[in-house]
Amino acid sequence: MDILRGIKGAPDWLPPEAGAFDAVERAFLDTAALGGYERVRTPVFEPTEVFARGVGASTDVVQKEMYTFEDKGGRSITLRPEGTAGVLRAALEAGVPRSGTLPVKWSYAGEFFRYERPQAGRQRQFTQVGVEALGATDPVLDAEVVLLGWEALKRAGVGEMTLRINTLGDRVDRPAYHERLNAYLDDFEGDLPPDVAERRHLNPMRAFDAKAPGMAEIMAGAPLLADHVNDEAKAFHEEVCGLLEAEGLVLTHDDRLVRGLDYYTRTTFEYQAAGLGAQNAVGGGGRYDGLAEDLGWPEPFPGVGWALGVDRTLLALGEAAAPPPRAEVFVVAADPTLAPQAFGLVARLRRAGVAADQAFAGRRMKAQLKLADRSGARLALVLGADELARGVVTVKDLASGSQREVADAEVLAAVTG
Ligand code: AMP
């Protein structure tokens, strides 16, 4: 019988890469926490409506990529393909808009699912960390969010990056613009790929994202939303950009950046990492002032946020991805009769907060020292019968090979000092 295999596009993360993966996730979450964003946890599945209405019927995500199934109660359920719709659904359900202490600033981390064609940097299960700032329309908040994402990627170790930014204006600007864009696309009706031809009456802006051959040429002459943005939204965007530039960020203004989700209004942005090829966006986000109403809230409730991809960031880090060492200190017993003492010393180190490990199954000293090296530990503590009788332990520096004896009572100080 063949061994069972996992699902295509749903990667296994094993040591040491899984350690590096955690380090990236932690760097993102720590940065969010520095900005006052509090953790939330929402379900990995939601009623399908949350995404169908939230993410938007014209998007690839909703049209082609959702893992949707009927549960035993006959309800249509979808594995979350993105974070914002579910988090906002939770906020509305909890009555956050009426809480009086707005904005609330939340962060999340977890697994997301899209039925995409798996390739480097594009999977069917992937991990995102995200932030959402809900309940305020203020350019300072947009700038905070954009800057925080940048800092989060830097903290995770990403080197060269580009920040692409655009404004999509408000929803009131859309109908007139959609009409103009559709009128423009009419002239190319016969040349449009079927999905653009079908979806352009739901949202012609999708055509900017279409990758089919010839589309880039067609769209090169398309009317731009930037020319249809109302003055207030324009001034808002200029303020956001000004704040970011004052912090030293170099902005790449991209008036074709519409992003793959329908809910964005005003600010949209994407972080791209150098050297990633086609899938070079490590994260992105924007403002979504109309989303709450799409989810059934009776009045506008604004929000702005981003999601950063952990898997793809790790890809961008390449060799620079650094899993933490498995142990700081490795305890080596010179002969098998000292196993209880080694066990006791490892326990003592761990209680003191030192990551410690040892060998098992009665290995010889040389093999134990090899394992010590492999563990990434800085120090080996070698226990010998003679030394123990004298109340000392040998502390060996695994990088330099130098060693010295330390009194048993001083061991903790010696490894932490
Ligand atoms: P999005 O939710 O599409 O705005 O994506 C935000 C970030 O999540 C992207 O920049 C990627 O880093 C990551 N991401 C999105 N889709 C995938 C996928 N299928 N596989 C791996 N990472 C993804």
PDB file of N, CA, C and O in Angstrom, residues 168-184 200-205 223-225 227-230 262 264-265:
ATOM      1  N   LEU A 168      -8.854  54.461  -4.424  1.00  0.00           N
ATOM      2  CA  LEU A 168      -9.975  54.012  -5.256  1.00  0.00           C
ATOM      3  C   LEU A 168     -11.183  54.926  -5.090  1.00  0.00           C
ATOM      4  O   LEU A 168     -12.268  54.621  -5.580  1.00  0.00           O
ATOM      5  N   GLY A 169     -10.997  56.029  -4.347  1.00  0.00           N
ATOM      6  CA  GLY A 169     -12.129  56.941  -4.149  1.00  0.00           C
ATOM      7  C   GLY A 169     -13.225  56.291  -3.332  1.00  0.00           C
ATOM      8  O   GLY A 169     -13.025  55.239  -2.712  1.00  0.00           O
ATOM      9  N   ASP A 170     -14.379  56.926  -3.324  1.00  0.00           N
ATOM     10  CA  ASP A 170     -15.497  56.392  -2.545  1.00  0.00           C
ATOM     11  C   ASP A 170     -16.461  55.671  -3.455  1.00  0.00           C
ATOM     12  O   ASP A 170     -16.409  55.823  -4.672  1.00  0.00           O
ATOM     13  N   ARG A 171     -17.377  54.929  -2.841  1.00  0.00           N
ATOM     14  CA  ARG A 171     -18.318  54.182  -3.675  1.00  0.00           C
ATOM     15  C   ARG A 171     -19.198  55.111  -4.512  1.00  0.00           C
ATOM     16  O   ARG A 171     -19.631  54.716  -5.591  1.00  0.00           O
ATOM     17  N   VAL A 172     -19.409  56.335  -4.018  1.00  0.00           N
ATOM     18  CA  VAL A 172     -20.225  57.262  -4.811  1.00  0.00           C
ATOM     19  C   VAL A 172     -19.556  57.594  -6.140  1.00  0.00           C
ATOM     20  O   VAL A 172     -20.214  57.965  -7.104  1.00  0.00           O
ATOM     21  N   ASP A 173     -18.221  57.452  -6.180  1.00  0.00           N
ATOM     22  CA  ASP A 173     -17.494  57.744  -7.415  1.00  0.00           C
ATOM     23  C   ASP A 173     -17.603  56.611  -8.424  1.00  0.00           C
ATOM     24  O   ASP A 173     -17.271  56.787  -9.597  1.00  0.00           O
ATOM     25  N   ARG A 174     -18.010  55.453  -7.967  1.00  0.00           N
ATOM     26  CA  ARG A 174     -17.882  54.249  -8.793  1.00  0.00           C
ATOM     27  C   ARG A 174     -18.827  54.178  -9.990  1.00  0.00           C
ATOM     28  O   ARG A 174     -18.362  53.881 -11.089  1.00  0.00           O
ATOM     29  N   PRO A 175     -20.162  54.416  -9.776  1.00  0.00           N
ATOM     30  CA  PRO A 175     -21.060  54.162 -10.910  1.00  0.00           C
ATOM     31  C   PRO A 175     -20.651  54.904 -12.169  1.00  0.00           C
ATOM     32  O   PRO A 175     -20.596  54.298 -13.254  1.00  0.00           O
ATOM     33  N   ALA A 176     -20.312  56.197 -12.037  1.00  0.00           N
ATOM     34  CA  ALA A 176     -19.952  56.972 -13.226  1.00  0.00           C
ATOM     35  C   ALA A 176     -18.686  56.402 -13.853  1.00  0.00           C
ATOM     36  O   ALA A 176     -18.572  56.274 -15.084  1.00  0.00           O
ATOM     37  N   TYR A 177     -17.738  56.027 -13.001  1.00  0.00           N
ATOM     38  CA  TYR A 177     -16.479  55.483 -13.513  1.00  0.00           C
ATOM     39  C   TYR A 177     -16.704  54.118 -14.169  1.00  0.00           C
ATOM     40  O   TYR A 177     -16.187  53.847 -15.257  1.00  0.00           O
ATOM     41  N   HIS A 178     -17.473  53.257 -13.518  1.00  0.00           N
ATOM     42  CA  HIS A 178     -17.768  51.943 -14.099  1.00  0.00           C
ATOM     43  C   HIS A 178     -18.380  52.100 -15.498  1.00  0.00           C
ATOM     44  O   HIS A 178     -18.049  51.359 -16.423  1.00  0.00           O
ATOM     45  N   GLU A 179     -19.253  53.089 -15.606  1.00  0.00           N
ATOM     46  CA  GLU A 179     -19.897  53.328 -16.898  1.00  0.00           C
ATOM     47  C   GLU A 179     -18.861  53.714 -17.959  1.00  0.00           C
ATOM     48  O   GLU A 179     -18.859  53.183 -19.066  1.00  0.00           O
ATOM     49  N   ARG A 180     -17.954  54.621 -17.593  1.00  0.00           N
ATOM     50  CA  ARG A 180     -16.898  55.056 -18.524  1.00  0.00           C
ATOM     51  C   ARG A 180     -16.025  53.875 -18.940  1.00  0.00           C
ATOM     52  O   ARG A 180     -15.699  53.682 -20.094  1.00  0.00           O
ATOM     53  N   LEU A 181     -15.634  53.090 -17.919  1.00  0.00           N
ATOM     54  CA  LEU A 181     -14.725  51.975 -18.178  1.00  0.00           C
ATOM     55  C   LEU A 181     -15.417  50.924 -19.055  1.00  0.00           C
ATOM     56  O   LEU A 181     -14.819  50.392 -19.995  1.00  0.00           O
ATOM     57  N   ASN A 182     -16.682  50.657 -18.757  1.00  0.00           N
ATOM     58  CA  ASN A 182     -17.415  49.689 -19.574  1.00  0.00           C
ATOM     59  C   ASN A 182     -17.585  50.176 -21.008  1.00  0.00           C
ATOM     60  O   ASN A 182     -17.480  49.390 -21.958  1.00  0.00           O
ATOM     61  N   ALA A 183     -17.804  51.474 -21.158  1.00  0.00           N
ATOM     62  CA  ALA A 183     -17.935  52.030 -22.502  1.00  0.00           C
ATOM     63  C   ALA A 183     -16.621  51.844 -23.259  1.00  0.00           C
ATOM     64  O   ALA A 183     -16.597  51.487 -24.436  1.00  0.00           O
ATOM     65  N   TYR A 184     -15.507  52.042 -22.557  1.00  0.00           N
ATOM     66  CA  TYR A 184     -14.184  51.830 -23.163  1.00  0.00           C
ATOM     67  C   TYR A 184     -14.009  50.361 -23.546  1.00  0.00           C
ATOM     68  O   TYR A 184     -13.556  50.039 -24.656  1.00  0.00           O
ATOM     69  N   ARG A 200     -17.395  42.020 -16.185  1.00  0.00           N
ATOM     70  CA  ARG A 200     -17.246  43.474 -16.253  1.00  0.00           C
ATOM     71  C   ARG A 200     -18.549  44.192 -15.944  1.00  0.00           C
ATOM     72  O   ARG A 200     -18.537  45.359 -15.574  1.00  0.00           O
ATOM     73  N   HIS A 201     -19.676  43.483 -16.043  1.00  0.00           N
ATOM     74  CA  HIS A 201     -20.915  44.172 -15.690  1.00  0.00           C
ATOM     75  C   HIS A 201     -21.168  44.146 -14.196  1.00  0.00           C
ATOM     76  O   HIS A 201     -21.932  44.950 -13.668  1.00  0.00           O
ATOM     77  N   LEU A 202     -20.477  43.245 -13.477  1.00  0.00           N
ATOM     78  CA  LEU A 202     -20.496  43.298 -12.008  1.00  0.00           C
ATOM     79  C   LEU A 202     -19.488  44.330 -11.518  1.00  0.00           C
ATOM     80  O   LEU A 202     -19.754  45.121 -10.620  1.00  0.00           O
ATOM     81  N   ASN A 203     -18.282  44.268 -12.066  1.00  0.00           N
ATOM     82  CA  ASN A 203     -17.234  45.197 -11.667  1.00  0.00           C
ATOM     83  C   ASN A 203     -16.152  45.247 -12.743  1.00  0.00           C
ATOM     84  O   ASN A 203     -15.264  44.400 -12.780  1.00  0.00           O
ATOM     85  N   PRO A 204     -16.209  46.251 -13.620  1.00  0.00           N
ATOM     86  CA  PRO A 204     -15.234  46.302 -14.728  1.00  0.00           C
ATOM     87  C   PRO A 204     -13.806  46.530 -14.238  1.00  0.00           C
ATOM     88  O   PRO A 204     -12.863  46.286 -14.981  1.00  0.00           O
ATOM     89  N   MET A 205     -13.641  46.992 -12.986  1.00  0.00           N
ATOM     90  CA  MET A 205     -12.283  47.243 -12.475  1.00  0.00           C
ATOM     91  C   MET A 205     -11.451  45.967 -12.392  1.00  0.00           C
ATOM     92  O   MET A 205     -10.223  46.009 -12.373  1.00  0.00           O
ATOM     93  N   PRO A 223      -9.616  54.428 -19.171  1.00  0.00           N
ATOM     94  CA  PRO A 223      -9.772  55.563 -18.258  1.00  0.00           C
ATOM     95  C   PRO A 223      -9.439  55.125 -16.832  1.00  0.00           C
ATOM     96  O   PRO A 223      -9.696  53.977 -16.465  1.00  0.00           O
ATOM     97  N   LEU A 224      -8.846  56.028 -16.078  1.00  0.00           N
ATOM     98  CA  LEU A 224      -8.398  55.654 -14.733  1.00  0.00           C
ATOM     99  C   LEU A 224      -9.336  56.206 -13.666  1.00  0.00           C
ATOM    100  O   LEU A 224      -9.852  57.320 -13.785  1.00  0.00           O
ATOM    101  N   LEU A 225      -9.507  55.408 -12.637  1.00  0.00           N
ATOM    102  CA  LEU A 225     -10.360  55.830 -11.533  1.00  0.00           C
ATOM    103  C   LEU A 225      -9.828  57.117 -10.898  1.00  0.00           C
ATOM    104  O   LEU A 225     -10.595  57.972 -10.455  1.00  0.00           O
ATOM    105  N   ASP A 227      -8.927  59.686 -12.079  1.00  0.00           N
ATOM    106  CA  ASP A 227      -9.519  60.890 -12.676  1.00  0.00           C
ATOM    107  C   ASP A 227     -10.980  61.070 -12.286  1.00  0.00           C
ATOM    108  O   ASP A 227     -11.625  62.035 -12.706  1.00  0.00           O
ATOM    109  N   HIS A 228     -11.531  60.112 -11.544  1.00  0.00           N
ATOM    110  CA  HIS A 228     -12.942  60.187 -11.144  1.00  0.00           C
ATOM    111  C   HIS A 228     -13.110  60.201  -9.635  1.00  0.00           C
ATOM    112  O   HIS A 228     -14.188  59.936  -9.126  1.00  0.00           O
ATOM    113  N   VAL A 229     -12.032  60.463  -8.917  1.00  0.00           N
ATOM    114  CA  VAL A 229     -12.101  60.447  -7.450  1.00  0.00           C
ATOM    115  C   VAL A 229     -12.545  61.822  -6.966  1.00  0.00           C
ATOM    116  O   VAL A 229     -12.048  62.840  -7.455  1.00  0.00           O
ATOM    117  N   ASN A 230     -13.475  61.861  -6.021  1.00  0.00           N
ATOM    118  CA  ASN A 230     -13.966  63.152  -5.533  1.00  0.00           C
ATOM    119  C   ASN A 230     -12.872  63.911  -4.781  1.00  0.00           C
ATOM    120  O   ASN A 230     -11.901  63.310  -4.300  1.00  0.00           O
ATOM    121  N   ASP A 262     -13.253  43.119  -3.664  1.00  0.00           N
ATOM    122  CA  ASP A 262     -14.131  44.213  -4.119  1.00  0.00           C
ATOM    123  C   ASP A 262     -14.355  45.318  -3.091  1.00  0.00           C
ATOM    124  O   ASP A 262     -14.848  46.371  -3.412  1.00  0.00           O
ATOM    125  N   TYR A 264     -12.586  47.370  -1.311  1.00  0.00           N
ATOM    126  CA  TYR A 264     -11.747  48.532  -1.017  1.00  0.00           C
ATOM    127  C   TYR A 264     -12.332  49.857  -1.497  1.00  0.00           C
ATOM    128  O   TYR A 264     -12.944  49.943  -2.555  1.00  0.00           O
ATOM    129  N   THR A 265     -12.133  50.877  -0.667  1.00  0.00           N
ATOM    130  CA  THR A 265     -12.465  52.264  -1.006  1.00  0.00           C
ATOM    131  C   THR A 265     -11.246  53.097  -0.601  1.00  0.00           C
ATOM    132  O   THR A 265     -10.491  52.686   0.275  1.00  0.00           O
TER     133      THR A 265
END
